[in-house]
PDB file of C-alpha atoms in Angstrom:
ATOM      1  CA  UNK A   2      74.941 106.281  88.074  1.00  0.00           C
ATOM      2  CA  UNK A   3      77.781 107.336  85.796  1.00  0.00           C
ATOM      3  CA  UNK A   4      79.493 109.341  89.193  1.00  0.00           C
ATOM      4  CA  UNK A   5      79.623 105.461  90.747  1.00  0.00           C
ATOM      5  CA  UNK A   6      81.476 103.412  88.320  1.00  0.00           C
ATOM      6  CA  UNK A   7      83.424 106.423  88.144  1.00  0.00           C
ATOM      7  CA  UNK A   8      84.105 106.252  91.958  1.00  0.00           C
ATOM      8  CA  UNK A   9      84.319 103.048  92.333  1.00  0.00           C
ATOM      9  CA  UNK A  10      87.794 102.009  90.323  1.00  0.00           C
ATOM     10  CA  UNK A  11      89.991 104.853  91.756  1.00  0.00           C
ATOM     11  CA  UNK A  12      88.979 103.792  95.118  1.00  0.00           C
ATOM     12  CA  UNK A  13      90.382 100.766  94.200  1.00  0.00           C
ATOM     13  CA  UNK A  14      93.691 102.117  92.389  1.00  0.00           C
ATOM     14  CA  UNK A  15      93.505 104.110  95.442  1.00  0.00           C
ATOM     15  CA  UNK A  16      92.967 101.400  98.163  1.00  0.00           C
ATOM     16  CA  UNK A  17      96.739  99.486  95.310  1.00  0.00           C
ATOM     17  CA  UNK A  18      98.673 102.119  95.720  1.00  0.00           C
ATOM     18  CA  UNK A  19      98.039 102.125  99.513  1.00  0.00           C
ATOM     19  CA  UNK A  20      99.380  98.949 100.047  1.00  0.00           C
ATOM     20  CA  UNK A  21     103.086 100.330  99.604  1.00  0.00           C
ATOM     21  CA  UNK A  22     104.182 101.506 103.286  1.00  0.00           C
ATOM     22  CA  UNK A  23     106.174 105.283 103.621  1.00  0.00           C
ATOM     23  CA  UNK A  24     108.803 104.749 106.956  1.00  0.00           C
ATOM     24  CA  UNK A  25     110.334 107.833 108.879  1.00  0.00           C
ATOM     25  CA  UNK A  26     112.125 105.920 111.205  1.00  0.00           C
ATOM     26  CA  UNK A  27     114.877 103.752 109.175  1.00  0.00           C
ATOM     27  CA  UNK A  28     114.208 100.914 112.188  1.00  0.00           C
ATOM     28  CA  UNK A  29     111.160  99.755 110.479  1.00  0.00           C
ATOM     29  CA  UNK A  30     113.026  99.065 107.430  1.00  0.00           C
ATOM     30  CA  UNK A  31     115.774  96.551 108.922  1.00  0.00           C
ATOM     31  CA  UNK A  32     116.191  92.815 108.019  1.00  0.00           C
ATOM     32  CA  UNK A  33     114.362  94.000 104.790  1.00  0.00           C
ATOM     33  CA  UNK A  34     116.124  94.261 101.063  1.00  0.00           C
ATOM     34  CA  UNK A  35     116.923  97.359  99.518  1.00  0.00           C
ATOM     35  CA  UNK A  36     115.113  97.373  95.610  1.00  0.00           C
ATOM     36  CA  UNK A  37     116.117 100.538  94.666  1.00  0.00           C
ATOM     37  CA  UNK A  38     115.487 104.230  94.845  1.00  0.00           C
ATOM     38  CA  UNK A  39     112.862 106.740  93.653  1.00  0.00           C
ATOM     39  CA  UNK A  40     112.952 110.122  92.462  1.00  0.00           C
ATOM     40  CA  UNK A  41     109.805 111.914  91.335  1.00  0.00           C
ATOM     41  CA  UNK A  42     110.801 115.282  90.088  1.00  0.00           C
ATOM     42  CA  UNK A  43     114.357 117.915  90.638  1.00  0.00           C
ATOM     43  CA  UNK A  44     115.354 120.684  91.022  1.00  0.00           C
ATOM     44  CA  UNK A  45     113.901 122.051  87.252  1.00  0.00           C
ATOM     45  CA  UNK A  46     110.390 119.862  87.570  1.00  0.00           C
ATOM     46  CA  UNK A  47     108.561 120.432  90.447  1.00  0.00           C
ATOM     47  CA  UNK A  48     105.246 118.620  90.633  1.00  0.00           C
ATOM     48  CA  UNK A  49     102.472 119.403  93.080  1.00  0.00           C
ATOM     49  CA  UNK A  50     102.216 116.772  96.558  1.00  0.00           C
ATOM     50  CA  UNK A  51     100.048 114.281  96.712  1.00  0.00           C
ATOM     51  CA  UNK A  52     101.550 114.058  92.173  1.00  0.00           C
ATOM     52  CA  UNK A  53     104.826 113.124  94.440  1.00  0.00           C
ATOM     53  CA  UNK A  54     103.214 111.093  96.406  1.00  0.00           C
ATOM     54  CA  UNK A  55     101.396 108.971  93.830  1.00  0.00           C
ATOM     55  CA  UNK A  56     104.227 109.414  91.428  1.00  0.00           C
ATOM     56  CA  UNK A  57     106.551 106.912  94.294  1.00  0.00           C
ATOM     57  CA  UNK A  58     103.915 104.853  95.539  1.00  0.00           C
ATOM     58  CA  UNK A  59     103.352 103.969  91.867  1.00  0.00           C
ATOM     59  CA  UNK A  60     106.776 103.274  90.797  1.00  0.00           C
ATOM     60  CA  UNK A  61     106.908 101.038  94.203  1.00  0.00           C
ATOM     61  CA  UNK A  62     104.249  99.323  93.585  1.00  0.00           C
ATOM     62  CA  UNK A  63     105.984  98.361  89.780  1.00  0.00           C
ATOM     63  CA  UNK A  64     109.448  97.513  92.091  1.00  0.00           C
ATOM     64  CA  UNK A  65     107.550  95.509  94.433  1.00  0.00           C
ATOM     65  CA  UNK A  66     108.624  96.766  97.069  1.00  0.00           C
ATOM     66  CA  UNK A  67     106.490  97.613 100.686  1.00  0.00           C
ATOM     67  CA  UNK A  68     108.243 100.137 102.404  1.00  0.00           C
ATOM     68  CA  UNK A  69     109.385 103.147 101.291  1.00  0.00           C
ATOM     69  CA  UNK A  70     111.573 105.709 102.331  1.00  0.00           C
ATOM     70  CA  UNK A  71     110.323 108.780 101.659  1.00  0.00           C
ATOM     71  CA  UNK A  72     112.552 112.723 101.541  1.00  0.00           C
ATOM     72  CA  UNK A  73     109.725 115.651 100.397  1.00  0.00           C
ATOM     73  CA  UNK A  74     111.676 118.987  98.970  1.00  0.00           C
ATOM     74  CA  UNK A  75     109.839 122.058  98.705  1.00  0.00           C
ATOM     75  CA  UNK A  76     110.949 124.775  96.462  1.00  0.00           C
ATOM     76  CA  UNK A  77     109.167 128.026  96.264  1.00  0.00           C
ATOM     77  CA  UNK A  78     108.420 129.071  93.349  1.00  0.00           C
ATOM     78  CA  UNK A  79     108.006 132.382  92.291  1.00  0.00           C
ATOM     79  CA  UNK A  80     104.732 131.997  90.181  1.00  0.00           C
ATOM     80  CA  UNK A  81     103.419 128.892  90.681  1.00  0.00           C
ATOM     81  CA  UNK A  82     104.263 128.691  94.641  1.00  0.00           C
ATOM     82  CA  UNK A  83     104.881 125.452  96.563  1.00  0.00           C
ATOM     83  CA  UNK A  84     105.956 123.387  94.376  1.00  0.00           C
ATOM     84  CA  UNK A  85     107.860 119.821  95.648  1.00  0.00           C
ATOM     85  CA  UNK A  86     110.286 116.690  94.770  1.00  0.00           C
ATOM     86  CA  UNK A  87     111.185 113.306  95.949  1.00  0.00           C
ATOM     87  CA  UNK A  88     113.933 110.821  96.514  1.00  0.00           C
ATOM     88  CA  UNK A  89     112.623 107.793  98.446  1.00  0.00           C
ATOM     89  CA  UNK A  90     114.419 104.706  99.080  1.00  0.00           C
ATOM     90  CA  UNK A  91     111.993 101.150  98.472  1.00  0.00           C
ATOM     91  CA  UNK A  92     112.581  97.131 100.403  1.00  0.00           C
ATOM     92  CA  UNK A  93     110.935  94.218 100.371  1.00  0.00           C
ATOM     93  CA  UNK A  94     110.146  92.977 103.405  1.00  0.00           C
ATOM     94  CA  UNK A  95     109.648  89.249 104.334  1.00  0.00           C
ATOM     95  CA  UNK A  96     106.815  88.665 106.324  1.00  0.00           C
TER      96      UNK A  96
END
């Protein structure tokens, strides 16, 4: 029963974060309002890929963005392996 109670909020959170659409084509944000830039990690602070995407989605949701143009950079750490940082631009598109 505990597993079900933990899984339901997790699914709801994942559904809420999925509301922000990640686009890779500049044509997808034509006619949209640019809200700002979002940064997750940098050259010295790197995260795993899932965490980077989650941070970007959470921040975009706080900004009330509909779409995010995302650029993820991979860094090879000598001991930790592949780590990532990301820059994104948040967009609000009128429905």
